[in-house]
mmCIF file of C-alpha atoms and ligand atoms in Angstrom:
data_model
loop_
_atom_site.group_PDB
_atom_site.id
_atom_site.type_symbol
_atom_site.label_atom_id
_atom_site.label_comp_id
_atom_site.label_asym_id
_atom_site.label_seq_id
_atom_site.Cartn_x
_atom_site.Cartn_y
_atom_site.Cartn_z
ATOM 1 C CA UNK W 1 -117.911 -19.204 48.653
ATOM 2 C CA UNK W 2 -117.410 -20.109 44.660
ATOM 3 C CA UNK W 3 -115.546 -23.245 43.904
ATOM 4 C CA UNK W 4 -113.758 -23.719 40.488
ATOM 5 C CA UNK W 5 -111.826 -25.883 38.910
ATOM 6 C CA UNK W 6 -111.292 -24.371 35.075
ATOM 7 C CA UNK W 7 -108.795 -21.543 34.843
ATOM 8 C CA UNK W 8 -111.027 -19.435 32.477
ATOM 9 C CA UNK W 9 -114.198 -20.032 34.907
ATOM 10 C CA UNK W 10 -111.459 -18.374 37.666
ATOM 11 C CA UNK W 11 -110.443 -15.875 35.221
ATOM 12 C CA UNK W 12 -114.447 -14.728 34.667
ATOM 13 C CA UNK W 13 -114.913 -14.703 38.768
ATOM 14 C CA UNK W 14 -111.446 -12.290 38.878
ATOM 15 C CA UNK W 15 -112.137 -10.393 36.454
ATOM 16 C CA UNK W 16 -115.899 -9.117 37.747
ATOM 17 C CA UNK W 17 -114.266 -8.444 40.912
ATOM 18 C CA UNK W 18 -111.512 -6.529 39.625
ATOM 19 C CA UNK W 19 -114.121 -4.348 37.573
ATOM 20 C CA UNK W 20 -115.866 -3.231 41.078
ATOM 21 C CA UNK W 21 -112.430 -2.507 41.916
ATOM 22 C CA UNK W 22 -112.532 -4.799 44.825
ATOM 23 C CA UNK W 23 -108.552 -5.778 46.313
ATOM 24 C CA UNK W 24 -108.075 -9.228 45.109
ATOM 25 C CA UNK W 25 -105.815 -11.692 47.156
ATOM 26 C CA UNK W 26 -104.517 -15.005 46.679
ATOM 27 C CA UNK W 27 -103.193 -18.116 49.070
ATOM 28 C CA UNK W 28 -101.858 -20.876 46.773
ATOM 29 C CA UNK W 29 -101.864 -24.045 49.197
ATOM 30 C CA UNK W 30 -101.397 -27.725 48.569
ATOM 31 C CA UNK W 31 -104.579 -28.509 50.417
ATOM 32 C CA UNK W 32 -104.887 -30.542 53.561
ATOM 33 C CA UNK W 33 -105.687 -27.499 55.327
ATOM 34 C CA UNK W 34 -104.825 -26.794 58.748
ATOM 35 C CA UNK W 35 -104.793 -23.697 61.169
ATOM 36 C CA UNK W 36 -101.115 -21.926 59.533
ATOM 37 C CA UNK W 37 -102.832 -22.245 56.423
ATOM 38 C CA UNK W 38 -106.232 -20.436 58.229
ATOM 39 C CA UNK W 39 -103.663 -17.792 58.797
ATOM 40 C CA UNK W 40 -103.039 -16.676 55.609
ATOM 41 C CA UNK W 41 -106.492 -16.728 54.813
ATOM 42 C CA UNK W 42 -107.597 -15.004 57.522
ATOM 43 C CA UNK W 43 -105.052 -11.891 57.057
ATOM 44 C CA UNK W 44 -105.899 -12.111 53.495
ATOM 45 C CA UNK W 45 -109.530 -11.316 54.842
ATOM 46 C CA UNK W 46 -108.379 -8.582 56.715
ATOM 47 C CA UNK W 47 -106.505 -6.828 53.922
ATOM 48 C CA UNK W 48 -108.336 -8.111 51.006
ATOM 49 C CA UNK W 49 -111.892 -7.687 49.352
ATOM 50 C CA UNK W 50 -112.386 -11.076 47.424
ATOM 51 C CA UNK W 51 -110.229 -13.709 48.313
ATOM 52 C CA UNK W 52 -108.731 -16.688 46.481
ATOM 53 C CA UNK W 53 -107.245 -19.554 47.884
ATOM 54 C CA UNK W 54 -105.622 -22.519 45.614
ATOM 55 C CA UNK W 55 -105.502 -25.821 46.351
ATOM 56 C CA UNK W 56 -103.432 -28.047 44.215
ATOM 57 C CA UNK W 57 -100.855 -30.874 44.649
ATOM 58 C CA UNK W 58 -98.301 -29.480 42.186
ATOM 59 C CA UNK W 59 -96.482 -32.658 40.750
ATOM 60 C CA UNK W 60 -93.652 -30.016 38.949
ATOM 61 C CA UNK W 61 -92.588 -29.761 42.493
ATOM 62 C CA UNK W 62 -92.206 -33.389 43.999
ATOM 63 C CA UNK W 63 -89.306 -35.449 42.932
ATOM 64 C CA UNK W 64 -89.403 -38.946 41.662
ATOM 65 C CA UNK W 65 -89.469 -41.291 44.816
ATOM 66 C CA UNK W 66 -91.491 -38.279 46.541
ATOM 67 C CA UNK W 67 -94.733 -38.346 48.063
ATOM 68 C CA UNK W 68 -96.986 -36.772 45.126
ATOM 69 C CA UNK W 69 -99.307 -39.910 45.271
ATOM 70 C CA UNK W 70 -99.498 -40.158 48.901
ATOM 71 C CA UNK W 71 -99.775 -36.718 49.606
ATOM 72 C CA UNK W 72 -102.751 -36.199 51.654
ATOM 73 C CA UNK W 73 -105.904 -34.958 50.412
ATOM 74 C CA UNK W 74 -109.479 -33.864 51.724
ATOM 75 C CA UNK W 75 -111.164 -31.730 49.192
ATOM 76 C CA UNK W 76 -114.736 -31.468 51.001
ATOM 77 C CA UNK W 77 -112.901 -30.756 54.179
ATOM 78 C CA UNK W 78 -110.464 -28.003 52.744
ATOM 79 C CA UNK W 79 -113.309 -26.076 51.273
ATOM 80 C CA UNK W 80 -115.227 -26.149 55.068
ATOM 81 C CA UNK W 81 -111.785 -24.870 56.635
ATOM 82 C CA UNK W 82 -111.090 -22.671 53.719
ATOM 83 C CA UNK W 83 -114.815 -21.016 54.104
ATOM 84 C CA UNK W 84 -114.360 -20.610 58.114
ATOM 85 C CA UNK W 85 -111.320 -18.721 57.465
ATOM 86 C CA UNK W 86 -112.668 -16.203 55.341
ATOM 87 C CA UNK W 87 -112.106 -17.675 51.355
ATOM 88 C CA UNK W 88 -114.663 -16.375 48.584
ATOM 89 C CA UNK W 89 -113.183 -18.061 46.029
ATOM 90 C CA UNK W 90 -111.598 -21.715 46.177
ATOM 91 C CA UNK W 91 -109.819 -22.840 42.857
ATOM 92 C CA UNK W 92 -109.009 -26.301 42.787
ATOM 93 C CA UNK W 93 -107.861 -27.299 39.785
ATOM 94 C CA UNK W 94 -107.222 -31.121 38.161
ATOM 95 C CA UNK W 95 -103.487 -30.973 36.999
ATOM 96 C CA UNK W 96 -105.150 -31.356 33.371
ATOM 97 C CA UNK W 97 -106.366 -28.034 34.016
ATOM 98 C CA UNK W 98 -102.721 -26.529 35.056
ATOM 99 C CA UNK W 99 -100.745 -27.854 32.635
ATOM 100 C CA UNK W 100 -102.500 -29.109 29.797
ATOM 101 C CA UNK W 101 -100.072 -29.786 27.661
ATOM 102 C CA UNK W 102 -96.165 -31.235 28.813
ATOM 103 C CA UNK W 103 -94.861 -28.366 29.748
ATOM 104 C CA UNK W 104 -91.535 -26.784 28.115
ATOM 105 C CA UNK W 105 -91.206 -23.490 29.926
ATOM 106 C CA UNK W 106 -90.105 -23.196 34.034
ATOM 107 C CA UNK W 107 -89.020 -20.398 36.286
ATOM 108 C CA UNK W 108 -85.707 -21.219 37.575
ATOM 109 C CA UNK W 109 -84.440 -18.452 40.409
ATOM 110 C CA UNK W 110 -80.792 -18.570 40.337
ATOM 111 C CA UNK W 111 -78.953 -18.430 44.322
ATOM 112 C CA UNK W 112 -81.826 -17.998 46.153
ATOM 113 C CA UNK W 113 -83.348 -21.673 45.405
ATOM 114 C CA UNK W 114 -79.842 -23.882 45.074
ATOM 115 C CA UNK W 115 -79.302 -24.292 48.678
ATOM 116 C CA UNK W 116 -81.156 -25.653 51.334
ATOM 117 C CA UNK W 117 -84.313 -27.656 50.302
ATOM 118 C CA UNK W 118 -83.203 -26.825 46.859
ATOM 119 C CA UNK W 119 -79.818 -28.584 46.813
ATOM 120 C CA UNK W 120 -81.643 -31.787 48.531
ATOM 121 C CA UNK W 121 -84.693 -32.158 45.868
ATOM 122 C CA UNK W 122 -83.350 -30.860 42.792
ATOM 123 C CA UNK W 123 -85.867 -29.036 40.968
ATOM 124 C CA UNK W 124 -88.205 -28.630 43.573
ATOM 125 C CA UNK W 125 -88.288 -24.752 43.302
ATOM 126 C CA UNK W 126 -88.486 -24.411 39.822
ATOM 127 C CA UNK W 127 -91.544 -26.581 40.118
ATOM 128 C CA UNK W 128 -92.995 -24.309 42.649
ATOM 129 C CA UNK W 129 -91.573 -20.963 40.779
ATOM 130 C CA UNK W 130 -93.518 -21.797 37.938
ATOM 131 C CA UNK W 131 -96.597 -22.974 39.216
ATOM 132 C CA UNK W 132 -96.786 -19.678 41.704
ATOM 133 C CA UNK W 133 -96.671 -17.576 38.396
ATOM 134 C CA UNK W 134 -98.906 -19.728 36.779
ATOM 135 C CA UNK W 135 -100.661 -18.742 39.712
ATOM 136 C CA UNK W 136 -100.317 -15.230 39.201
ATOM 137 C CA UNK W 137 -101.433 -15.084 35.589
ATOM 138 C CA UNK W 138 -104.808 -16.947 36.231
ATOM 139 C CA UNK W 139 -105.447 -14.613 39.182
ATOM 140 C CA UNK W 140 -103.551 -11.472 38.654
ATOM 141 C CA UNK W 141 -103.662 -10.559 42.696
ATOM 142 C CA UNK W 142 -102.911 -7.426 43.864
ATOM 143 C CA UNK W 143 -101.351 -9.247 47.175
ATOM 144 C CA UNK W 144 -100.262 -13.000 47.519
ATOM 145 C CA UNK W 145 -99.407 -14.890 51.117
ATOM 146 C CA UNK W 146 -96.876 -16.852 51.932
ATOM 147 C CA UNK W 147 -96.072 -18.701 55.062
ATOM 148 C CA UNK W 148 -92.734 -18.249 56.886
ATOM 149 C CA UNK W 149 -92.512 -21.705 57.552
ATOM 150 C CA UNK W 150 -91.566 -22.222 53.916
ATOM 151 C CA UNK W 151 -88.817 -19.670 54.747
ATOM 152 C CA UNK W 152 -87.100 -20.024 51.329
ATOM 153 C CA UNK W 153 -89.750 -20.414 49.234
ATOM 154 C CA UNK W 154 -91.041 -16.970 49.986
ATOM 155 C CA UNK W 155 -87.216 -15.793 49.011
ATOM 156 C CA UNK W 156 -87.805 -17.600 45.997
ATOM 157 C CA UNK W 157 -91.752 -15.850 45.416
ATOM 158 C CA UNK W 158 -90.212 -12.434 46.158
ATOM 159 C CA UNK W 159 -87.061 -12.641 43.841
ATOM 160 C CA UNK W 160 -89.488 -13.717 41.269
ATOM 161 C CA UNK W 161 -91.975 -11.751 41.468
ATOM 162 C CA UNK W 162 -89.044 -8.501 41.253
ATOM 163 C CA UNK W 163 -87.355 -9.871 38.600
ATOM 164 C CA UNK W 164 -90.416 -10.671 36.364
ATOM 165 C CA UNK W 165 -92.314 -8.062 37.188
ATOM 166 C CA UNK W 166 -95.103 -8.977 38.399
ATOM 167 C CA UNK W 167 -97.322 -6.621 39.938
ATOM 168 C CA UNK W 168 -98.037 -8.203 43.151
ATOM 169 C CA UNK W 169 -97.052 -7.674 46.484
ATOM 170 C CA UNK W 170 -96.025 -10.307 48.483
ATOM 171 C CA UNK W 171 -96.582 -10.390 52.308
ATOM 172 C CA UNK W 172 -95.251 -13.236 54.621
ATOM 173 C CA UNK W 173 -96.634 -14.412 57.627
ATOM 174 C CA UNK W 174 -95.560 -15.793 60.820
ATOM 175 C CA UNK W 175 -95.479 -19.921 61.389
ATOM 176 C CA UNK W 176 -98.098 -21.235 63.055
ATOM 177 C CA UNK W 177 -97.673 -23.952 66.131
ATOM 178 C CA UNK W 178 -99.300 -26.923 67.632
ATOM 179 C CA UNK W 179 -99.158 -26.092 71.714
ATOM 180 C CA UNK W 180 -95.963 -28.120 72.033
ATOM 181 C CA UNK W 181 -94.124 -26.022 69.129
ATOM 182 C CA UNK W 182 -94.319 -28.596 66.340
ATOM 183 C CA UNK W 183 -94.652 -26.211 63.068
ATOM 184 C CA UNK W 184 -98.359 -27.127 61.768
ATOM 185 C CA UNK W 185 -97.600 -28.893 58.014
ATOM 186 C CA UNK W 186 -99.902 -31.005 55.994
ATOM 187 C CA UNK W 187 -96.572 -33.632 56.200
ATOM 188 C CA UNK W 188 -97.759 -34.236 60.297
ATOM 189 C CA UNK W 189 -100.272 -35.752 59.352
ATOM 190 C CA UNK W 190 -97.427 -38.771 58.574
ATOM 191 C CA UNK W 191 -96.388 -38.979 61.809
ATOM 192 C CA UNK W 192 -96.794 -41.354 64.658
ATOM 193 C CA UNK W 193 -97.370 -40.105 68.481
ATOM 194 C CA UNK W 194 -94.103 -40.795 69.211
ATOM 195 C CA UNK W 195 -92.667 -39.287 65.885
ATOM 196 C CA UNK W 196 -94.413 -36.477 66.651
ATOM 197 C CA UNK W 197 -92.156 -36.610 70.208
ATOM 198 C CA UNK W 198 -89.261 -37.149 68.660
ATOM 199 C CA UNK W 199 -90.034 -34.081 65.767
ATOM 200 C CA UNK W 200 -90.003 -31.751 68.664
ATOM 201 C CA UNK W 201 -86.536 -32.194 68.707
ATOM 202 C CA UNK W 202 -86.896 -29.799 65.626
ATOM 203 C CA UNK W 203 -88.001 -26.578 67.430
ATOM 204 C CA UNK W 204 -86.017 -27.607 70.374
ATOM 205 C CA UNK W 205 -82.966 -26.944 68.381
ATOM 206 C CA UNK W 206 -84.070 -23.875 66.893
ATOM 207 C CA UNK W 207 -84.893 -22.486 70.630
ATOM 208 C CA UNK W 208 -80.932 -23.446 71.718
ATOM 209 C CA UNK W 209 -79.960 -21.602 68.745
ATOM 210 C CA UNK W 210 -82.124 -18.431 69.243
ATOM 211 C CA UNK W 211 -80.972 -18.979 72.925
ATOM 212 C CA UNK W 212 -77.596 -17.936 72.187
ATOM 213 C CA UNK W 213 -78.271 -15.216 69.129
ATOM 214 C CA UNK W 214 -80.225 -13.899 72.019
ATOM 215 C CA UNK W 215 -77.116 -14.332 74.216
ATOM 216 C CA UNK W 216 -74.556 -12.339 71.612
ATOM 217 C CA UNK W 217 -73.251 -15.608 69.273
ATOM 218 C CA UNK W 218 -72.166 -13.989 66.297
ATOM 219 C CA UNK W 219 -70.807 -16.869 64.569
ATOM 220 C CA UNK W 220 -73.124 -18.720 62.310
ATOM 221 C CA UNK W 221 -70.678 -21.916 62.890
ATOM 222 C CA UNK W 222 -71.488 -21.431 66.610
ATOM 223 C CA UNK W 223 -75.276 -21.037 65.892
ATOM 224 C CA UNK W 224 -75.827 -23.669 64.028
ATOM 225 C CA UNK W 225 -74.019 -26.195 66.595
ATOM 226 C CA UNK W 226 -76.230 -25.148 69.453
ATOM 227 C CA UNK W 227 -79.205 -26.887 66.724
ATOM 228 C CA UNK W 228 -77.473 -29.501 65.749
ATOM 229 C CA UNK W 229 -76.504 -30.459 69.265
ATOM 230 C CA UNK W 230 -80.115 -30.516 70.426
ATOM 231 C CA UNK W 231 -81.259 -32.507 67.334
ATOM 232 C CA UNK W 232 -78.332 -34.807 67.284
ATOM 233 C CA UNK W 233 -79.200 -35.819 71.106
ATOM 234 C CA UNK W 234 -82.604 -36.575 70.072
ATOM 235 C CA UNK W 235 -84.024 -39.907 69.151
ATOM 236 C CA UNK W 236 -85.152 -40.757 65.528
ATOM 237 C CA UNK W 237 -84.005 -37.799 64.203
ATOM 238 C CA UNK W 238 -81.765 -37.407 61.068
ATOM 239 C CA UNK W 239 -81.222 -34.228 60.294
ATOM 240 C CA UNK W 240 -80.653 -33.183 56.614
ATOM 241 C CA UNK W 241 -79.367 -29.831 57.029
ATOM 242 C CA UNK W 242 -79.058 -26.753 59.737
ATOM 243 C CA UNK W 243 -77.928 -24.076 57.928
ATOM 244 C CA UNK W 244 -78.142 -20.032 59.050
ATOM 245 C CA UNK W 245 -78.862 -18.183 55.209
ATOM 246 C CA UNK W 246 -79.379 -14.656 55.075
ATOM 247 C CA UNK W 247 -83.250 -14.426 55.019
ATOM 248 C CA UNK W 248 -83.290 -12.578 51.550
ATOM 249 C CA UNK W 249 -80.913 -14.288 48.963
ATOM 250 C CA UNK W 250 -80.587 -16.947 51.101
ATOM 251 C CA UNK W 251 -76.800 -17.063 50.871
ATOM 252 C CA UNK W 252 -74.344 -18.459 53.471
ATOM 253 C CA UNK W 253 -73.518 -16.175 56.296
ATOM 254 C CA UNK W 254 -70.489 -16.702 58.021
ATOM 255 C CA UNK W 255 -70.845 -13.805 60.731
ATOM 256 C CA UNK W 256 -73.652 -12.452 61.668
ATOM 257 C CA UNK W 257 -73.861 -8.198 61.112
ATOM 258 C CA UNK W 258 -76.985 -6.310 60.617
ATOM 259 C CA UNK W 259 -79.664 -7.591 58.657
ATOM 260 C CA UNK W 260 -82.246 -10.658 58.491
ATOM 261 C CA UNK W 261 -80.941 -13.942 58.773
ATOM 262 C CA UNK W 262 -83.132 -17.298 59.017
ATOM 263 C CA UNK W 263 -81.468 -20.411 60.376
ATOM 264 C CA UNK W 264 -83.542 -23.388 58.608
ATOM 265 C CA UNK W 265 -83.226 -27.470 59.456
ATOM 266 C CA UNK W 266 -85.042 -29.889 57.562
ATOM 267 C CA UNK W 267 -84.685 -33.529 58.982
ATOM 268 C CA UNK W 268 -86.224 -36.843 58.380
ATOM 269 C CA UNK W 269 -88.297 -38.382 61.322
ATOM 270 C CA UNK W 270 -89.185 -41.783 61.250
ATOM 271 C CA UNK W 271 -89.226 -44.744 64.135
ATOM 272 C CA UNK W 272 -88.305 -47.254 61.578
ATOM 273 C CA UNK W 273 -87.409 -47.222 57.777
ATOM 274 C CA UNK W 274 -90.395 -46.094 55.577
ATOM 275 C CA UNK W 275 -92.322 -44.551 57.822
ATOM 276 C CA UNK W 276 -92.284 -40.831 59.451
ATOM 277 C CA UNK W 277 -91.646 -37.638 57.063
ATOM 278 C CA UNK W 278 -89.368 -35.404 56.057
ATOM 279 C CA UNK W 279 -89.881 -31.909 57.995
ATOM 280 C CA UNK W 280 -88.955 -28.369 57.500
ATOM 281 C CA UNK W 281 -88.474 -25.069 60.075
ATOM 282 C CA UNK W 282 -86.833 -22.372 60.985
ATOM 283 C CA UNK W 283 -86.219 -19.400 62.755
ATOM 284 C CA UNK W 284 -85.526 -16.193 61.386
ATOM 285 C CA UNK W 285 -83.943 -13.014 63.038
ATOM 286 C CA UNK W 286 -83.000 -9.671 62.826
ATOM 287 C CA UNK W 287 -80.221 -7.096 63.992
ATOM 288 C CA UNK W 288 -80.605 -3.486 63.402
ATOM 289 C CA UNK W 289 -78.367 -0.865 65.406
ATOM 290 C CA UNK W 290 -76.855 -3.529 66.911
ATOM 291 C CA UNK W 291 -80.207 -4.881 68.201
ATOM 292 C CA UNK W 292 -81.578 -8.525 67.669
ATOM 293 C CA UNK W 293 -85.453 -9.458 67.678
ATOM 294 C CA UNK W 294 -86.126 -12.673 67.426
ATOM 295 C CA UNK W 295 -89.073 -15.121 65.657
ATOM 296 C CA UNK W 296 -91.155 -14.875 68.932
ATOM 297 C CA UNK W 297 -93.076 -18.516 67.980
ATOM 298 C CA UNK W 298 -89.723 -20.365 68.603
ATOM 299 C CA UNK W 299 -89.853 -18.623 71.707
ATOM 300 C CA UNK W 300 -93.039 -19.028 73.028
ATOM 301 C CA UNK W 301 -93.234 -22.525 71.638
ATOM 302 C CA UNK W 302 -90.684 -23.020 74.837
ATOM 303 C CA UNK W 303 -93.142 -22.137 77.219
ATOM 304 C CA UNK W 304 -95.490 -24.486 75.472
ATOM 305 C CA UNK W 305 -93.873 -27.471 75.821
ATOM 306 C CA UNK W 306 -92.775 -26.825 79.650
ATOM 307 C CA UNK W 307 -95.996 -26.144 79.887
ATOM 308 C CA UNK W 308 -96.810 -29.629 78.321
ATOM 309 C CA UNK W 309 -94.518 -31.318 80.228
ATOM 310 C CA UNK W 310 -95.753 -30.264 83.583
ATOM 311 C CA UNK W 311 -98.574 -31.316 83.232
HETATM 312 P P1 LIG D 401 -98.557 -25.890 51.523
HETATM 313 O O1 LIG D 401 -99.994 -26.310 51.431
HETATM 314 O O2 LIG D 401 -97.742 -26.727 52.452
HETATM 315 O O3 LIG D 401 -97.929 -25.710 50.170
HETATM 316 O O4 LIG D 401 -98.581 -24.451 52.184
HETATM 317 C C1 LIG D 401 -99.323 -23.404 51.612
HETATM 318 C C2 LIG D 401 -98.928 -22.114 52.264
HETATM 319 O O5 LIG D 401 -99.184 -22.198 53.666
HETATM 320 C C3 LIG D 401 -97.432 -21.806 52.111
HETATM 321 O O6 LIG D 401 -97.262 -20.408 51.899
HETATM 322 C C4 LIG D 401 -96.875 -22.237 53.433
HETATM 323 O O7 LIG D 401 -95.679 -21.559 53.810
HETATM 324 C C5 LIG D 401 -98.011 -21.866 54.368
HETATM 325 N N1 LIG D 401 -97.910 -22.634 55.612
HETATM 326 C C6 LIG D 401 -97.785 -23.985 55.725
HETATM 327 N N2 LIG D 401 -97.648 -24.326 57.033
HETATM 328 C C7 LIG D 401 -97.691 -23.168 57.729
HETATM 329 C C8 LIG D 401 -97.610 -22.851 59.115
HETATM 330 N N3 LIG D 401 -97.438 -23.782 60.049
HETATM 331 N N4 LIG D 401 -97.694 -21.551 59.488
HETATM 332 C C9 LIG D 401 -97.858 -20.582 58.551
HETATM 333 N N5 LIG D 401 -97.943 -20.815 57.233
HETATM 334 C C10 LIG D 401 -97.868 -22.087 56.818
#
């Protein structure tokens, strides 16, 4: 596995690949890697000939008060995880090297990133819009993954990437768990054992809610609630939003008919004031014919836990 840090040096390593007509792919991550990020890089593997995994703390993306600086970071243990999984190339630039001069230019995608995430850290997916087609133009991929975890920001990728053009496809892939359900995210690593406890009140809502898609609710009012209940009941827990979006434009949806819908929560965990982290999940869904299929992970994340707690 190659390891670069220079755009152009990335550009050379592409580019030779790309002449042997090899199926380039790329995972942009923030580093701090853990297994969901393993499973982009592994499918990448599977469906890719060379592939290039990013890591870089974007600071376009973080907020002021935000955890840029604290964000954690592990370089030498990123690249070991990132070679296990099936990475050839590992670019992991300085941000002198991704923006080298104050940048005047940004990708804003209109709808899609205003809600959610985006109406509680303004500017957050702009940030991450334009570094992802920085991204793009460095590597020129013929595929690019994106976790489902980050339900919206994949909206946000795949409106992009259609309305600029760019000539990449852009596959999503399920969330990854710890045992007890907690969606894996770089931000755990902020948590105490007993925030950790308390975060499972997170997936615990998104189980009621799938609960009663799975038992007919069509209302999104209705959905929603059976979340919020769970999370409200639950200790150290503020939630920030629990909102059902439909999974594409991520508009509001106030009855559910056929398509995909996702129904995402972000909340703050913390046992006392400055500590704990701010969390995101979600479950998304689908109705065709009439039909729902659910996110199995939420799911199975239920017998996990019982499974946890029986013990
Ligand atoms: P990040 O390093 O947090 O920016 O994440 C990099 C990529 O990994 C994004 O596409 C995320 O959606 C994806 N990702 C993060 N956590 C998970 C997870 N638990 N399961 C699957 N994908 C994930």
């Amino acid at each position: 596995m190659k390891v670069v840090a220079a755009p152009r040096d990335l550009r050379t390593l592409v580019r030779d690949a790309r002449s042997r007509r090899e199926v380039i792919g790329l995972v942009p991550t923030m580093g701090y890697l853990h297994d969901g990020h393993a499973s982009l890089i592994r499918r990448a593997a599977g469906e890719c000939d060379l592939v290039v995994v990013s890591i870089f703390v974007n600071p376009l993306q973080f907020g002021a008060g935000e955890d840029f600086d604290s964000y954690p970071r592990d370089l030498d243990g990123d690249l070991a995880a990132a070679e296990s999984a099936g990475a050839d190339l590992v670019f992991a630039p300085d941000v002198s090297d991704v923006y080298p001069d104050e940048i005047k230019t940004t990708v804003h995608v209109g709808i899609v990133s205003e809600g959610l995430c985006g109406a509680h850290r303004p500017g957050h997916f702009d940030g991450v819009a334009t570094v992802v087609a920085k991204l793009f133009n460095f590597v020129e991929p013929d595929r690019a993954y994106f976790g489902n975890k980050d339900a919206q920001q994949v909206a946000v990728i795949r409106r992009m990437t259609h309305d600029l053009n760019f000539p990449i496809e852009v596959v999503d892939c399920p969330t990854v768990r710890e045992p007890d359900g907690l969606a894996m995210s770089s931000r755990n690593s902020y948590l105490s054992a007993s925030e950790h406890t308390s975060a499972l009140a997170i997936v615990g809502g998104l189980r009621d809610a799938a609960t009663v898609v799975l038992a007919g609710e069509r209302s999104s009012a209705a959905i929603e609630a059976a979340a919020r209940t769970h999370l409200e009941a639950a200790a150290g827990v503020s939630p920030e939003y629990v909102e059902l979006r439909d999974a594409l434009t991520m508009e509001p949806v106030e009855t559910i008919g056929e398509g995909r819908f996702v129904l995402a929560i972000a909340a703050r965990v913390a046992d006392r004031p400055g500590s704990g982290a701010r969390l995101i999940d979600n479950f998304v869904f689908a109705v065709k014919g009439g039909k729902v299929s659910v996110d199995e992970g939420v799911l199975a994340s239920a017998a996990g836990v019982e499974a946890t707690s029986r013990e």
